[in-house]
Amino acid sequence: MDSHLGKSIRLARLLRPATKRGLIVAASHPVLTGPIEAQRTLQEVQAVFPKLSGADAVMTTPGNLPHVIDIYRGRNTPGLVIHMDWMNWYREFYRAGGTEAPEGTVTSIANIEDLVQSGVDGIMTYLYLGHSDPRLERDEIERNAKLARDCARWGVSLIIEPQPAQDRRDPDARNGKRMAFYSRIAAELGADIVKSDLPEGATLVERLDGFHEVASCTTAPVLLAGGPMESDEQTLALAKGSIESGGAGLVFGRKIYQSPDPALLIAKLNKVIHGDA
């Protein structure tokens, strides 16, 4: 027996073997944003997490896991994904570098050995590319490559979310061609799943065309990232468009846990992704 068997078991908890697709709820925003709607207090956290259990996996943080551990216990429970990184790009105050991109601000908040002991199925990490200082980009490649080797050694699934380091300075940083470049690099480093934002475009059709380029050029399954909450109807339409564009599922957070009925929305998204009745 070896770690490949463990990884295959854990990855099957994130992507269903029958469809090779998955729905992951990203409920880890507070490590980046602080208090956020639906997770402002411990009571809100413990109230909303059980509503997310219909997803294939739910992502949380090392510090929050003890508060919500019950949703991962037992049969027919979601896979456990841990948000691996911290960076200061999201906050509105005391942002290092002012309005500049978050160059050099990413750091890991856990190590693989500790997470394996906690029963983790997968981790998610960022990959920032295109720094003005090439040494920072080298460090990001080195950090992600090491995480990929660690995950391979311990049999843990790896989700990489590539991001443009020059996001606030380059208007083309998020077009389909660039996003496809970022995502392919993530796959080549060893990502089992690539989490990709929707590329920029004038219309949703253009943006989904860009996402099709990302999905078709990436050698790992690509799951679409979410963004701010919309109406459930808009969320479902975006999900349907992403699957039709070649995506392998979703990593949606606020769109789901800030919904008026997260459990019902998850059931509908499962139907879009997996064809569940």
PDB file of N, CA and C in Angstrom, residues 20-72:
ATOM      1  N   LYS A  20     -17.141  12.553 -11.855  1.00  0.00           N
ATOM      2  CA  LYS A  20     -15.847  13.248 -11.860  1.00  0.00           C
ATOM      3  C   LYS A  20     -16.032  14.755 -11.689  1.00  0.00           C
ATOM      4  N   ARG A  21     -17.072  15.116 -10.953  1.00  0.00           N
ATOM      5  CA  ARG A  21     -17.369  16.518 -10.659  1.00  0.00           C
ATOM      6  C   ARG A  21     -17.606  16.685  -9.166  1.00  0.00           C
ATOM      7  N   GLY A  22     -17.536  17.940  -8.716  1.00  0.00           N
ATOM      8  CA  GLY A  22     -17.726  18.170  -7.297  1.00  0.00           C
ATOM      9  C   GLY A  22     -18.270  19.547  -6.983  1.00  0.00           C
ATOM     10  N   LEU A  23     -18.935  19.640  -5.826  1.00  0.00           N
ATOM     11  CA  LEU A  23     -19.406  20.906  -5.274  1.00  0.00           C
ATOM     12  C   LEU A  23     -18.746  21.093  -3.913  1.00  0.00           C
ATOM     13  N   ILE A  24     -17.886  22.090  -3.825  1.00  0.00           N
ATOM     14  CA  ILE A  24     -17.193  22.407  -2.583  1.00  0.00           C
ATOM     15  C   ILE A  24     -17.686  23.766  -2.105  1.00  0.00           C
ATOM     16  N   VAL A  25     -18.126  23.832  -0.855  1.00  0.00           N
ATOM     17  CA  VAL A  25     -18.526  25.115  -0.271  1.00  0.00           C
ATOM     18  C   VAL A  25     -17.314  25.715   0.438  1.00  0.00           C
ATOM     19  N   ALA A  26     -16.902  26.881  -0.017  1.00  0.00           N
ATOM     20  CA  ALA A  26     -15.771  27.584   0.585  1.00  0.00           C
ATOM     21  C   ALA A  26     -16.296  28.463   1.718  1.00  0.00           C
ATOM     22  N   ALA A  27     -16.230  27.939   2.935  1.00  0.00           N
ATOM     23  CA  ALA A  27     -16.754  28.663   4.097  1.00  0.00           C
ATOM     24  C   ALA A  27     -15.626  29.156   4.998  1.00  0.00           C
ATOM     25  N   SER A  28     -14.514  29.532   4.375  1.00  0.00           N
ATOM     26  CA  SER A  28     -13.305  29.893   5.118  1.00  0.00           C
ATOM     27  C   SER A  28     -12.967  31.377   5.037  1.00  0.00           C
ATOM     28  N   HIS A  29     -13.887  32.199   4.549  1.00  0.00           N
ATOM     29  CA  HIS A  29     -13.590  33.616   4.336  1.00  0.00           C
ATOM     30  C   HIS A  29     -13.100  34.376   5.570  1.00  0.00           C
ATOM     31  N   PRO A  30     -13.603  34.071   6.775  1.00  0.00           N
ATOM     32  CA  PRO A  30     -13.203  34.905   7.917  1.00  0.00           C
ATOM     33  C   PRO A  30     -11.702  34.968   8.189  1.00  0.00           C
ATOM     34  N   VAL A  31     -10.930  33.970   7.747  1.00  0.00           N
ATOM     35  CA  VAL A  31      -9.483  34.053   7.966  1.00  0.00           C
ATOM     36  C   VAL A  31      -8.876  35.178   7.126  1.00  0.00           C
ATOM     37  N   LEU A  32      -9.593  35.607   6.078  1.00  0.00           N
ATOM     38  CA  LEU A  32      -9.136  36.703   5.231  1.00  0.00           C
ATOM     39  C   LEU A  32      -9.895  37.995   5.493  1.00  0.00           C
ATOM     40  N   THR A  33     -11.173  37.885   5.806  1.00  0.00           N
ATOM     41  CA  THR A  33     -12.033  39.071   5.901  1.00  0.00           C
ATOM     42  C   THR A  33     -12.372  39.471   7.323  1.00  0.00           C
ATOM     43  N   GLY A  34     -12.135  38.573   8.281  1.00  0.00           N
ATOM     44  CA  GLY A  34     -12.692  38.800   9.611  1.00  0.00           C
ATOM     45  C   GLY A  34     -14.175  38.470   9.601  1.00  0.00           C
ATOM     46  N   PRO A  35     -14.963  39.034  10.532  1.00  0.00           N
ATOM     47  CA  PRO A  35     -16.397  38.735  10.581  1.00  0.00           C
ATOM     48  C   PRO A  35     -17.071  39.041   9.246  1.00  0.00           C
ATOM     49  N   ILE A  36     -17.964  38.140   8.836  1.00  0.00           N
ATOM     50  CA  ILE A  36     -18.643  38.278   7.554  1.00  0.00           C
ATOM     51  C   ILE A  36     -20.072  37.787   7.723  1.00  0.00           C
ATOM     52  N   GLU A  37     -20.977  38.301   6.906  1.00  0.00           N
ATOM     53  CA  GLU A  37     -22.382  37.930   7.005  1.00  0.00           C
ATOM     54  C   GLU A  37     -22.550  36.413   6.985  1.00  0.00           C
ATOM     55  N   ALA A  38     -23.354  35.912   7.909  1.00  0.00           N
ATOM     56  CA  ALA A  38     -23.639  34.492   8.134  1.00  0.00           C
ATOM     57  C   ALA A  38     -22.565  33.805   8.956  1.00  0.00           C
ATOM     58  N   GLN A  39     -21.446  34.509   9.204  1.00  0.00           N
ATOM     59  CA  GLN A  39     -20.397  33.946  10.059  1.00  0.00           C
ATOM     60  C   GLN A  39     -19.819  35.021  10.993  1.00  0.00           C
ATOM     61  N   ARG A  40     -20.679  35.920  11.464  1.00  0.00           N
ATOM     62  CA  ARG A  40     -20.194  37.008  12.315  1.00  0.00           C
ATOM     63  C   ARG A  40     -19.911  36.548  13.738  1.00  0.00           C
ATOM     64  N   THR A  41     -20.638  35.569  14.199  1.00  0.00           N
ATOM     65  CA  THR A  41     -20.476  35.079  15.566  1.00  0.00           C
ATOM     66  C   THR A  41     -20.317  33.570  15.542  1.00  0.00           C
ATOM     67  N   LEU A  42     -19.865  33.015  16.659  1.00  0.00           N
ATOM     68  CA  LEU A  42     -19.749  31.557  16.745  1.00  0.00           C
ATOM     69  C   LEU A  42     -21.114  30.904  16.591  1.00  0.00           C
ATOM     70  N   GLN A  43     -22.148  31.544  17.118  1.00  0.00           N
ATOM     71  CA  GLN A  43     -23.497  30.988  16.996  1.00  0.00           C
ATOM     72  C   GLN A  43     -23.921  30.924  15.528  1.00  0.00           C
ATOM     73  N   GLU A  44     -23.605  31.969  14.749  1.00  0.00           N
ATOM     74  CA  GLU A  44     -23.939  31.952  13.326  1.00  0.00           C
ATOM     75  C   GLU A  44     -23.153  30.874  12.589  1.00  0.00           C
ATOM     76  N   VAL A  45     -21.882  30.731  12.929  1.00  0.00           N
ATOM     77  CA  VAL A  45     -21.052  29.704  12.304  1.00  0.00           C
ATOM     78  C   VAL A  45     -21.645  28.319  12.548  1.00  0.00           C
ATOM     79  N   GLN A  46     -21.977  28.045  13.799  1.00  0.00           N
ATOM     80  CA  GLN A  46     -22.484  26.719  14.151  1.00  0.00           C
ATOM     81  C   GLN A  46     -23.899  26.491  13.641  1.00  0.00           C
ATOM     82  N   ALA A  47     -24.602  27.565  13.309  1.00  0.00           N
ATOM     83  CA  ALA A  47     -25.940  27.427  12.727  1.00  0.00           C
ATOM     84  C   ALA A  47     -25.872  27.179  11.224  1.00  0.00           C
ATOM     85  N   VAL A  48     -24.911  27.793  10.528  1.00  0.00           N
ATOM     86  CA  VAL A  48     -24.895  27.703   9.069  1.00  0.00           C
ATOM     87  C   VAL A  48     -24.174  26.453   8.575  1.00  0.00           C
ATOM     88  N   PHE A  49     -23.152  25.976   9.276  1.00  0.00           N
ATOM     89  CA  PHE A  49     -22.373  24.853   8.749  1.00  0.00           C
ATOM     90  C   PHE A  49     -23.206  23.588   8.535  1.00  0.00           C
ATOM     91  N   PRO A  50     -24.123  23.208   9.440  1.00  0.00           N
ATOM     92  CA  PRO A  50     -24.934  22.013   9.164  1.00  0.00           C
ATOM     93  C   PRO A  50     -25.765  22.132   7.887  1.00  0.00           C
ATOM     94  N   LYS A  51     -26.096  23.353   7.472  1.00  0.00           N
ATOM     95  CA  LYS A  51     -26.872  23.562   6.257  1.00  0.00           C
ATOM     96  C   LYS A  51     -26.042  23.308   4.998  1.00  0.00           C
ATOM     97  N   LEU A  52     -24.728  23.174   5.173  1.00  0.00           N
ATOM     98  CA  LEU A  52     -23.826  22.993   4.040  1.00  0.00           C
ATOM     99  C   LEU A  52     -23.479  21.531   3.796  1.00  0.00           C
ATOM    100  N   SER A  53     -24.006  20.642   4.632  1.00  0.00           N
ATOM    101  CA  SER A  53     -23.552  19.253   4.628  1.00  0.00           C
ATOM    102  C   SER A  53     -23.978  18.459   3.399  1.00  0.00           C
ATOM    103  N   GLY A  54     -24.861  19.023   2.565  1.00  0.00           N
ATOM    104  CA  GLY A  54     -25.242  18.335   1.339  1.00  0.00           C
ATOM    105  C   GLY A  54     -24.233  18.486   0.218  1.00  0.00           C
ATOM    106  N   ALA A  55     -23.229  19.327   0.412  1.00  0.00           N
ATOM    107  CA  ALA A  55     -22.188  19.498  -0.599  1.00  0.00           C
ATOM    108  C   ALA A  55     -21.235  18.311  -0.571  1.00  0.00           C
ATOM    109  N   ASP A  56     -20.442  18.160  -1.631  1.00  0.00           N
ATOM    110  CA  ASP A  56     -19.448  17.091  -1.647  1.00  0.00           C
ATOM    111  C   ASP A  56     -18.351  17.351  -0.626  1.00  0.00           C
ATOM    112  N   ALA A  57     -18.026  18.611  -0.402  1.00  0.00           N
ATOM    113  CA  ALA A  57     -17.006  18.958   0.585  1.00  0.00           C
ATOM    114  C   ALA A  57     -17.269  20.370   1.077  1.00  0.00           C
ATOM    115  N   VAL A  58     -16.776  20.662   2.266  1.00  0.00           N
ATOM    116  CA  VAL A  58     -16.891  22.000   2.848  1.00  0.00           C
ATOM    117  C   VAL A  58     -15.499  22.415   3.310  1.00  0.00           C
ATOM    118  N   MET A  59     -15.097  23.613   2.920  1.00  0.00           N
ATOM    119  CA  MET A  59     -13.774  24.119   3.276  1.00  0.00           C
ATOM    120  C   MET A  59     -13.867  25.049   4.481  1.00  0.00           C
ATOM    121  N   THR A  60     -12.992  24.809   5.452  1.00  0.00           N
ATOM    122  CA  THR A  60     -12.915  25.654   6.634  1.00  0.00           C
ATOM    123  C   THR A  60     -11.447  25.887   6.972  1.00  0.00           C
ATOM    124  N   THR A  61     -11.188  26.466   8.137  1.00  0.00           N
ATOM    125  CA  THR A  61      -9.829  26.799   8.555  1.00  0.00           C
ATOM    126  C   THR A  61      -9.411  25.932   9.736  1.00  0.00           C
ATOM    127  N   PRO A  62      -8.108  25.841  10.012  1.00  0.00           N
ATOM    128  CA  PRO A  62      -7.676  25.037  11.162  1.00  0.00           C
ATOM    129  C   PRO A  62      -8.315  25.481  12.475  1.00  0.00           C
ATOM    130  N   GLY A  63      -8.444  26.788  12.675  1.00  0.00           N
ATOM    131  CA  GLY A  63      -9.010  27.275  13.929  1.00  0.00           C
ATOM    132  C   GLY A  63     -10.499  27.072  14.062  1.00  0.00           C
ATOM    133  N   ASN A  64     -11.205  27.035  12.932  1.00  0.00           N
ATOM    134  CA  ASN A  64     -12.655  26.870  12.975  1.00  0.00           C
ATOM    135  C   ASN A  64     -13.080  25.409  13.026  1.00  0.00           C
ATOM    136  N   LEU A  65     -12.207  24.503  12.607  1.00  0.00           N
ATOM    137  CA  LEU A  65     -12.581  23.094  12.519  1.00  0.00           C
ATOM    138  C   LEU A  65     -13.137  22.532  13.825  1.00  0.00           C
ATOM    139  N   PRO A  66     -12.543  22.807  14.992  1.00  0.00           N
ATOM    140  CA  PRO A  66     -13.115  22.246  16.229  1.00  0.00           C
ATOM    141  C   PRO A  66     -14.557  22.685  16.498  1.00  0.00           C
ATOM    142  N   HIS A  67     -14.950  23.860  15.980  1.00  0.00           N
ATOM    143  CA  HIS A  67     -16.305  24.377  16.221  1.00  0.00           C
ATOM    144  C   HIS A  67     -17.355  23.693  15.345  1.00  0.00           C
ATOM    145  N   VAL A  68     -16.914  23.097  14.220  1.00  0.00           N
ATOM    146  CA  VAL A  68     -17.879  22.562  13.248  1.00  0.00           C
ATOM    147  C   VAL A  68     -17.593  21.101  12.923  1.00  0.00           C
ATOM    148  N   ILE A  69     -16.807  20.428  13.736  1.00  0.00           N
ATOM    149  CA  ILE A  69     -16.329  19.084  13.434  1.00  0.00           C
ATOM    150  C   ILE A  69     -17.468  18.087  13.217  1.00  0.00           C
ATOM    151  N   ASP A  70     -18.612  18.326  13.839  1.00  0.00           N
ATOM    152  CA  ASP A  70     -19.702  17.349  13.763  1.00  0.00           C
ATOM    153  C   ASP A  70     -20.211  17.124  12.344  1.00  0.00           C
ATOM    154  N   ILE A  71     -20.120  18.137  11.465  1.00  0.00           N
ATOM    155  CA  ILE A  71     -20.666  17.934  10.118  1.00  0.00           C
ATOM    156  C   ILE A  71     -19.807  16.979   9.300  1.00  0.00           C
ATOM    157  N   TYR A  72     -18.585  16.722   9.744  1.00  0.00           N
ATOM    158  CA  TYR A  72     -17.687  15.835   8.997  1.00  0.00           C
ATOM    159  C   TYR A  72     -17.669  14.411   9.545  1.00  0.00           C
TER     160      TYR A  72
END
